[in-house]
PDB file of N, CA and C in Angstrom:
ATOM      1  N   UNK A   1     -87.476 -89.688 194.814  1.00  0.00           N
ATOM      2  CA  UNK A   1     -88.420 -89.006 195.677  1.00  0.00           C
ATOM      3  C   UNK A   1     -89.267 -89.937 196.747  1.00  0.00           C
ATOM      4  N   UNK A   2     -89.313 -89.491 197.806  1.00  0.00           N
ATOM      5  CA  UNK A   2     -90.199 -90.224 198.860  1.00  0.00           C
ATOM      6  C   UNK A   2     -91.728 -90.179 198.642  1.00  0.00           C
ATOM      7  N   UNK A   3     -92.315 -91.235 198.764  1.00  0.00           N
ATOM      8  CA  UNK A   3     -93.821 -91.304 198.637  1.00  0.00           C
ATOM      9  C   UNK A   3     -94.464 -91.384 199.904  1.00  0.00           C
ATOM     10  N   UNK A   4     -95.416 -90.546 200.185  1.00  0.00           N
ATOM     11  CA  UNK A   4     -96.181 -90.594 201.431  1.00  0.00           C
ATOM     12  C   UNK A   4     -97.595 -90.844 201.080  1.00  0.00           C
ATOM     13  N   UNK A   5     -98.355 -91.528 201.888  1.00  0.00           N
ATOM     14  CA  UNK A   5     -99.656 -91.715 201.715  1.00  0.00           C
ATOM     15  C   UNK A   5     -99.927 -93.161 201.150  1.00  0.00           C
ATOM     16  N   UNK A   6    -101.183 -93.515 200.839  1.00  0.00           N
ATOM     17  CA  UNK A   6    -101.468 -94.829 200.358  1.00  0.00           C
ATOM     18  C   UNK A   6    -101.089 -94.795 198.765  1.00  0.00           C
ATOM     19  N   UNK A   7    -100.672 -95.993 198.348  1.00  0.00           N
ATOM     20  CA  UNK A   7    -100.409 -96.210 196.879  1.00  0.00           C
ATOM     21  C   UNK A   7    -101.724 -96.649 196.341  1.00  0.00           C
ATOM     22  N   UNK A   8    -101.885 -96.105 195.094  1.00  0.00           N
ATOM     23  CA  UNK A   8    -103.221 -96.330 194.343  1.00  0.00           C
ATOM     24  C   UNK A   8    -102.889 -97.211 193.165  1.00  0.00           C
ATOM     25  N   UNK A   9    -103.119 -98.457 193.262  1.00  0.00           N
ATOM     26  CA  UNK A   9    -102.888 -99.324 192.200  1.00  0.00           C
ATOM     27  C   UNK A   9    -103.901 -99.222 191.088  1.00  0.00           C
ATOM     28  N   UNK A  10    -103.476 -98.960 189.858  1.00  0.00           N
ATOM     29  CA  UNK A  10    -104.367 -98.845 188.767  1.00  0.00           C
ATOM     30  C   UNK A  10    -104.472-100.010 187.851  1.00  0.00           C
ATOM     31  N   UNK A  11    -103.342-100.705 187.779  1.00  0.00           N
ATOM     32  CA  UNK A  11    -103.237-101.958 186.847  1.00  0.00           C
ATOM     33  C   UNK A  11    -102.743-103.166 187.607  1.00  0.00           C
ATOM     34  N   UNK A  12    -103.460-104.279 187.377  1.00  0.00           N
ATOM     35  CA  UNK A  12    -103.214-105.461 187.990  1.00  0.00           C
ATOM     36  C   UNK A  12    -103.200-106.572 187.065  1.00  0.00           C
ATOM     37  N   UNK A  13    -102.080-107.215 186.960  1.00  0.00           N
ATOM     38  CA  UNK A  13    -101.996-108.284 185.847  1.00  0.00           C
ATOM     39  C   UNK A  13    -101.906-109.729 186.694  1.00  0.00           C
ATOM     40  N   UNK A  14    -102.857-110.431 186.655  1.00  0.00           N
ATOM     41  CA  UNK A  14    -102.969-111.709 187.305  1.00  0.00           C
ATOM     42  C   UNK A  14    -103.077-112.897 186.196  1.00  0.00           C
ATOM     43  N   UNK A  15    -102.661-112.624 184.991  1.00  0.00           N
ATOM     44  CA  UNK A  15    -102.773-113.679 183.930  1.00  0.00           C
ATOM     45  C   UNK A  15    -101.799-114.770 184.076  1.00  0.00           C
ATOM     46  N   UNK A  16    -102.073-115.855 183.728  1.00  0.00           N
ATOM     47  CA  UNK A  16    -101.276-117.043 183.669  1.00  0.00           C
ATOM     48  C   UNK A  16    -100.806-117.509 185.101  1.00  0.00           C
ATOM     49  N   UNK A  17    -101.739-117.343 185.995  1.00  0.00           N
ATOM     50  CA  UNK A  17    -101.517-117.770 187.414  1.00  0.00           C
ATOM     51  C   UNK A  17    -102.196-119.112 187.684  1.00  0.00           C
ATOM     52  N   UNK A  18    -102.935-119.754 186.774  1.00  0.00           N
ATOM     53  CA  UNK A  18    -103.811-120.907 187.112  1.00  0.00           C
ATOM     54  C   UNK A  18    -104.766-120.594 188.186  1.00  0.00           C
ATOM     55  N   UNK A  19    -105.319-119.464 188.217  1.00  0.00           N
ATOM     56  CA  UNK A  19    -106.373-119.181 189.273  1.00  0.00           C
ATOM     57  C   UNK A  19    -107.536-119.870 188.970  1.00  0.00           C
ATOM     58  N   UNK A  20    -108.245-120.463 189.986  1.00  0.00           N
ATOM     59  CA  UNK A  20    -109.381-121.315 189.793  1.00  0.00           C
ATOM     60  C   UNK A  20    -110.567-120.472 190.506  1.00  0.00           C
ATOM     61  N   UNK A  21    -110.348-119.441 191.209  1.00  0.00           N
ATOM     62  CA  UNK A  21    -111.412-118.646 191.835  1.00  0.00           C
ATOM     63  C   UNK A  21    -111.014-117.204 191.881  1.00  0.00           C
ATOM     64  N   UNK A  22    -111.950-116.335 191.882  1.00  0.00           N
ATOM     65  CA  UNK A  22    -111.779-114.893 192.027  1.00  0.00           C
ATOM     66  C   UNK A  22    -111.488-114.546 193.490  1.00  0.00           C
ATOM     67  N   UNK A  23    -110.544-113.900 193.766  1.00  0.00           N
ATOM     68  CA  UNK A  23    -110.107-113.488 195.134  1.00  0.00           C
ATOM     69  C   UNK A  23    -110.855-112.157 195.430  1.00  0.00           C
ATOM     70  N   UNK A  24    -111.760-112.225 196.542  1.00  0.00           N
ATOM     71  CA  UNK A  24    -112.498-111.157 196.879  1.00  0.00           C
ATOM     72  C   UNK A  24    -111.763-109.928 197.397  1.00  0.00           C
ATOM     73  N   UNK A  25    -110.407-110.208 197.734  1.00  0.00           N
ATOM     74  CA  UNK A  25    -109.492-109.247 198.248  1.00  0.00           C
ATOM     75  C   UNK A  25    -109.254-108.133 197.121  1.00  0.00           C
ATOM     76  N   UNK A  26    -109.449-108.600 195.866  1.00  0.00           N
ATOM     77  CA  UNK A  26    -109.283-107.697 194.623  1.00  0.00           C
ATOM     78  C   UNK A  26    -110.297-106.492 194.759  1.00  0.00           C
ATOM     79  N   UNK A  27    -111.359-106.784 195.235  1.00  0.00           N
ATOM     80  CA  UNK A  27    -112.458-105.719 195.346  1.00  0.00           C
ATOM     81  C   UNK A  27    -112.059-104.637 196.244  1.00  0.00           C
ATOM     82  N   UNK A  28    -111.108-104.804 197.081  1.00  0.00           N
ATOM     83  CA  UNK A  28    -110.695-103.764 198.002  1.00  0.00           C
ATOM     84  C   UNK A  28    -109.843-102.714 197.383  1.00  0.00           C
ATOM     85  N   UNK A  29    -109.287-103.060 195.980  1.00  0.00           N
ATOM     86  CA  UNK A  29    -108.461-102.162 195.313  1.00  0.00           C
ATOM     87  C   UNK A  29    -109.291-101.262 194.433  1.00  0.00           C
ATOM     88  N   UNK A  30    -109.965-100.348 195.085  1.00  0.00           N
ATOM     89  CA  UNK A  30    -111.034 -99.567 194.352  1.00  0.00           C
ATOM     90  C   UNK A  30    -110.421 -98.691 193.278  1.00  0.00           C
ATOM     91  N   UNK A  31    -109.062 -98.347 193.255  1.00  0.00           N
ATOM     92  CA  UNK A  31    -108.462 -97.502 192.280  1.00  0.00           C
ATOM     93  C   UNK A  31    -108.152 -98.251 191.018  1.00  0.00           C
ATOM     94  N   UNK A  32    -108.502 -99.524 190.875  1.00  0.00           N
ATOM     95  CA  UNK A  32    -108.195-100.357 189.603  1.00  0.00           C
ATOM     96  C   UNK A  32    -108.895 -99.826 188.475  1.00  0.00           C
ATOM     97  N   UNK A  33    -108.230 -99.534 187.431  1.00  0.00           N
ATOM     98  CA  UNK A  33    -108.820 -99.217 186.122  1.00  0.00           C
ATOM     99  C   UNK A  33    -108.642-100.291 185.065  1.00  0.00           C
ATOM    100  N   UNK A  34    -107.683-101.147 185.264  1.00  0.00           N
ATOM    101  CA  UNK A  34    -107.208-102.215 184.375  1.00  0.00           C
ATOM    102  C   UNK A  34    -107.082-103.626 185.103  1.00  0.00           C
ATOM    103  N   UNK A  35    -107.748-104.523 184.865  1.00  0.00           N
ATOM    104  CA  UNK A  35    -107.671-105.887 185.622  1.00  0.00           C
ATOM    105  C   UNK A  35    -107.513-106.909 184.596  1.00  0.00           C
ATOM    106  N   UNK A  36    -106.291-107.631 184.483  1.00  0.00           N
ATOM    107  CA  UNK A  36    -106.099-108.776 183.579  1.00  0.00           C
ATOM    108  C   UNK A  36    -106.122-110.087 184.425  1.00  0.00           C
ATOM    109  N   UNK A  37    -107.157-110.839 184.007  1.00  0.00           N
ATOM    110  CA  UNK A  37    -107.293-112.157 184.606  1.00  0.00           C
ATOM    111  C   UNK A  37    -107.290-113.218 183.556  1.00  0.00           C
ATOM    112  N   UNK A  38    -106.695-112.990 182.429  1.00  0.00           N
ATOM    113  CA  UNK A  38    -106.692-113.858 181.350  1.00  0.00           C
ATOM    114  C   UNK A  38    -105.922-114.984 181.507  1.00  0.00           C
ATOM    115  N   UNK A  39    -106.208-116.144 180.864  1.00  0.00           N
ATOM    116  CA  UNK A  39    -105.309-117.480 180.842  1.00  0.00           C
ATOM    117  C   UNK A  39    -105.198-117.978 182.186  1.00  0.00           C
ATOM    118  N   UNK A  40    -106.335-118.248 182.750  1.00  0.00           N
ATOM    119  CA  UNK A  40    -106.501-118.867 184.045  1.00  0.00           C
ATOM    120  C   UNK A  40    -107.637-119.945 184.007  1.00  0.00           C
ATOM    121  N   UNK A  41    -108.096-120.417 185.104  1.00  0.00           N
ATOM    122  CA  UNK A  41    -109.017-121.434 185.059  1.00  0.00           C
ATOM    123  C   UNK A  41    -110.338-121.014 185.733  1.00  0.00           C
ATOM    124  N   UNK A  42    -110.589-119.651 185.592  1.00  0.00           N
ATOM    125  CA  UNK A  42    -111.809-119.089 186.437  1.00  0.00           C
ATOM    126  C   UNK A  42    -113.050-119.639 185.653  1.00  0.00           C
ATOM    127  N   UNK A  43    -114.060-120.072 186.495  1.00  0.00           N
ATOM    128  CA  UNK A  43    -115.399-120.411 185.974  1.00  0.00           C
ATOM    129  C   UNK A  43    -116.506-119.501 186.189  1.00  0.00           C
ATOM    130  N   UNK A  44    -116.225-118.507 187.200  1.00  0.00           N
ATOM    131  CA  UNK A  44    -117.187-117.513 187.397  1.00  0.00           C
ATOM    132  C   UNK A  44    -116.536-116.247 187.820  1.00  0.00           C
ATOM    133  N   UNK A  45    -117.190-115.174 187.551  1.00  0.00           N
ATOM    134  CA  UNK A  45    -116.725-113.777 188.075  1.00  0.00           C
ATOM    135  C   UNK A  45    -117.931-113.324 188.917  1.00  0.00           C
ATOM    136  N   UNK A  46    -117.733-112.926 190.126  1.00  0.00           N
ATOM    137  CA  UNK A  46    -118.811-112.504 190.884  1.00  0.00           C
ATOM    138  C   UNK A  46    -119.460-111.181 190.532  1.00  0.00           C
ATOM    139  N   UNK A  47    -120.794-111.041 190.860  1.00  0.00           N
ATOM    140  CA  UNK A  47    -121.448-109.861 190.453  1.00  0.00           C
ATOM    141  C   UNK A  47    -120.923-108.674 191.272  1.00  0.00           C
ATOM    142  N   UNK A  48    -120.243-109.028 192.355  1.00  0.00           N
ATOM    143  CA  UNK A  48    -119.612-107.978 193.153  1.00  0.00           C
ATOM    144  C   UNK A  48    -118.453-107.163 192.552  1.00  0.00           C
ATOM    145  N   UNK A  49    -118.032-107.637 191.256  1.00  0.00           N
ATOM    146  CA  UNK A  49    -116.973-106.964 190.594  1.00  0.00           C
ATOM    147  C   UNK A  49    -117.498-105.562 190.198  1.00  0.00           C
ATOM    148  N   UNK A  50    -118.716-105.395 190.211  1.00  0.00           N
ATOM    149  CA  UNK A  50    -119.333-104.081 189.810  1.00  0.00           C
ATOM    150  C   UNK A  50    -118.856-102.929 190.885  1.00  0.00           C
ATOM    151  N   UNK A  51    -118.350-103.406 192.017  1.00  0.00           N
ATOM    152  CA  UNK A  51    -117.965-102.487 193.039  1.00  0.00           C
ATOM    153  C   UNK A  51    -116.578-101.801 192.580  1.00  0.00           C
ATOM    154  N   UNK A  52    -115.901-102.341 191.641  1.00  0.00           N
ATOM    155  CA  UNK A  52    -114.724-101.660 191.116  1.00  0.00           C
ATOM    156  C   UNK A  52    -115.236-100.582 190.051  1.00  0.00           C
ATOM    157  N   UNK A  53    -115.702 -99.443 190.532  1.00  0.00           N
ATOM    158  CA  UNK A  53    -116.322 -98.495 189.681  1.00  0.00           C
ATOM    159  C   UNK A  53    -115.457 -97.698 188.719  1.00  0.00           C
ATOM    160  N   UNK A  54    -114.058 -97.792 188.983  1.00  0.00           N
ATOM    161  CA  UNK A  54    -113.192 -97.158 188.058  1.00  0.00           C
ATOM    162  C   UNK A  54    -112.694 -98.130 187.012  1.00  0.00           C
ATOM    163  N   UNK A  55    -112.931 -99.310 187.011  1.00  0.00           N
ATOM    164  CA  UNK A  55    -112.552-100.435 186.077  1.00  0.00           C
ATOM    165  C   UNK A  55    -113.064-100.133 184.612  1.00  0.00           C
ATOM    166  N   UNK A  56    -112.136 -99.865 183.705  1.00  0.00           N
ATOM    167  CA  UNK A  56    -112.518 -99.596 182.398  1.00  0.00           C
ATOM    168  C   UNK A  56    -112.069-100.757 181.451  1.00  0.00           C
ATOM    169  N   UNK A  57    -111.055-101.550 181.959  1.00  0.00           N
ATOM    170  CA  UNK A  57    -110.461-102.705 181.045  1.00  0.00           C
ATOM    171  C   UNK A  57    -110.622-103.938 182.013  1.00  0.00           C
ATOM    172  N   UNK A  58    -111.297-104.974 181.583  1.00  0.00           N
ATOM    173  CA  UNK A  58    -111.204-106.237 182.323  1.00  0.00           C
ATOM    174  C   UNK A  58    -111.052-107.362 181.208  1.00  0.00           C
ATOM    175  N   UNK A  59    -109.870-108.086 181.364  1.00  0.00           N
ATOM    176  CA  UNK A  59    -109.504-109.068 180.587  1.00  0.00           C
ATOM    177  C   UNK A  59    -109.815-110.393 181.106  1.00  0.00           C
ATOM    178  N   UNK A  60    -110.747-111.231 180.685  1.00  0.00           N
ATOM    179  CA  UNK A  60    -110.971-112.513 181.262  1.00  0.00           C
ATOM    180  C   UNK A  60    -110.928-113.616 180.191  1.00  0.00           C
ATOM    181  N   UNK A  61    -110.180-113.300 179.200  1.00  0.00           N
ATOM    182  CA  UNK A  61    -110.121-114.235 177.982  1.00  0.00           C
ATOM    183  C   UNK A  61    -109.434-115.512 178.450  1.00  0.00           C
ATOM    184  N   UNK A  62    -109.630-116.570 177.717  1.00  0.00           N
ATOM    185  CA  UNK A  62    -108.915-117.803 177.933  1.00  0.00           C
ATOM    186  C   UNK A  62    -109.134-118.350 179.300  1.00  0.00           C
ATOM    187  N   UNK A  63    -110.351-118.328 179.820  1.00  0.00           N
ATOM    188  CA  UNK A  63    -110.799-118.998 181.185  1.00  0.00           C
ATOM    189  C   UNK A  63    -111.798-119.893 180.857  1.00  0.00           C
ATOM    190  N   UNK A  64    -112.416-120.448 181.748  1.00  0.00           N
ATOM    191  CA  UNK A  64    -113.601-121.486 181.578  1.00  0.00           C
ATOM    192  C   UNK A  64    -114.953-120.759 181.933  1.00  0.00           C
ATOM    193  N   UNK A  65    -115.008-119.493 181.555  1.00  0.00           N
ATOM    194  CA  UNK A  65    -116.246-118.802 181.919  1.00  0.00           C
ATOM    195  C   UNK A  65    -117.445-119.097 180.899  1.00  0.00           C
ATOM    196  N   UNK A  66    -118.510-119.321 181.390  1.00  0.00           N
ATOM    197  CA  UNK A  66    -119.722-119.587 180.460  1.00  0.00           C
ATOM    198  C   UNK A  66    -120.532-118.406 180.422  1.00  0.00           C
ATOM    199  N   UNK A  67    -120.589-117.505 181.372  1.00  0.00           N
ATOM    200  CA  UNK A  67    -121.234-116.311 181.411  1.00  0.00           C
ATOM    201  C   UNK A  67    -120.460-115.196 182.103  1.00  0.00           C
ATOM    202  N   UNK A  68    -120.825-113.967 181.879  1.00  0.00           N
ATOM    203  CA  UNK A  68    -120.371-112.861 182.630  1.00  0.00           C
ATOM    204  C   UNK A  68    -121.488-112.158 183.552  1.00  0.00           C
ATOM    205  N   UNK A  69    -121.203-111.643 184.645  1.00  0.00           N
ATOM    206  CA  UNK A  69    -122.340-110.930 185.340  1.00  0.00           C
ATOM    207  C   UNK A  69    -122.884-109.797 184.469  1.00  0.00           C
ATOM    208  N   UNK A  70    -124.180-109.719 184.664  1.00  0.00           N
ATOM    209  CA  UNK A  70    -125.060-108.624 183.869  1.00  0.00           C
ATOM    210  C   UNK A  70    -124.501-107.224 184.376  1.00  0.00           C
ATOM    211  N   UNK A  71    -124.011-107.083 185.406  1.00  0.00           N
ATOM    212  CA  UNK A  71    -123.546-105.927 186.080  1.00  0.00           C
ATOM    213  C   UNK A  71    -122.499-105.232 185.288  1.00  0.00           C
ATOM    214  N   UNK A  72    -121.798-106.140 184.366  1.00  0.00           N
ATOM    215  CA  UNK A  72    -120.582-105.712 183.585  1.00  0.00           C
ATOM    216  C   UNK A  72    -121.157-104.954 182.341  1.00  0.00           C
ATOM    217  N   UNK A  73    -122.407-105.336 182.052  1.00  0.00           N
ATOM    218  CA  UNK A  73    -122.812-104.811 180.713  1.00  0.00           C
ATOM    219  C   UNK A  73    -123.066-103.282 180.596  1.00  0.00           C
TER     220      UNK A  73
END
């Protein structure tokens, strides 16, 4: 079947990419419900992640994070 209109991405797996920073372009994917950033080199997650209002699962395990934004609480 042919798809018309925008594609709404709900799951994004960026695990094991050796990411050292959070890409702000991710915030434009407002349809995300599941974001996997595990097994990278992230040291911070921006407070702006709260803009992803549909996000119900965020995996940031196995990174270099010391704290998480209080907006996630």
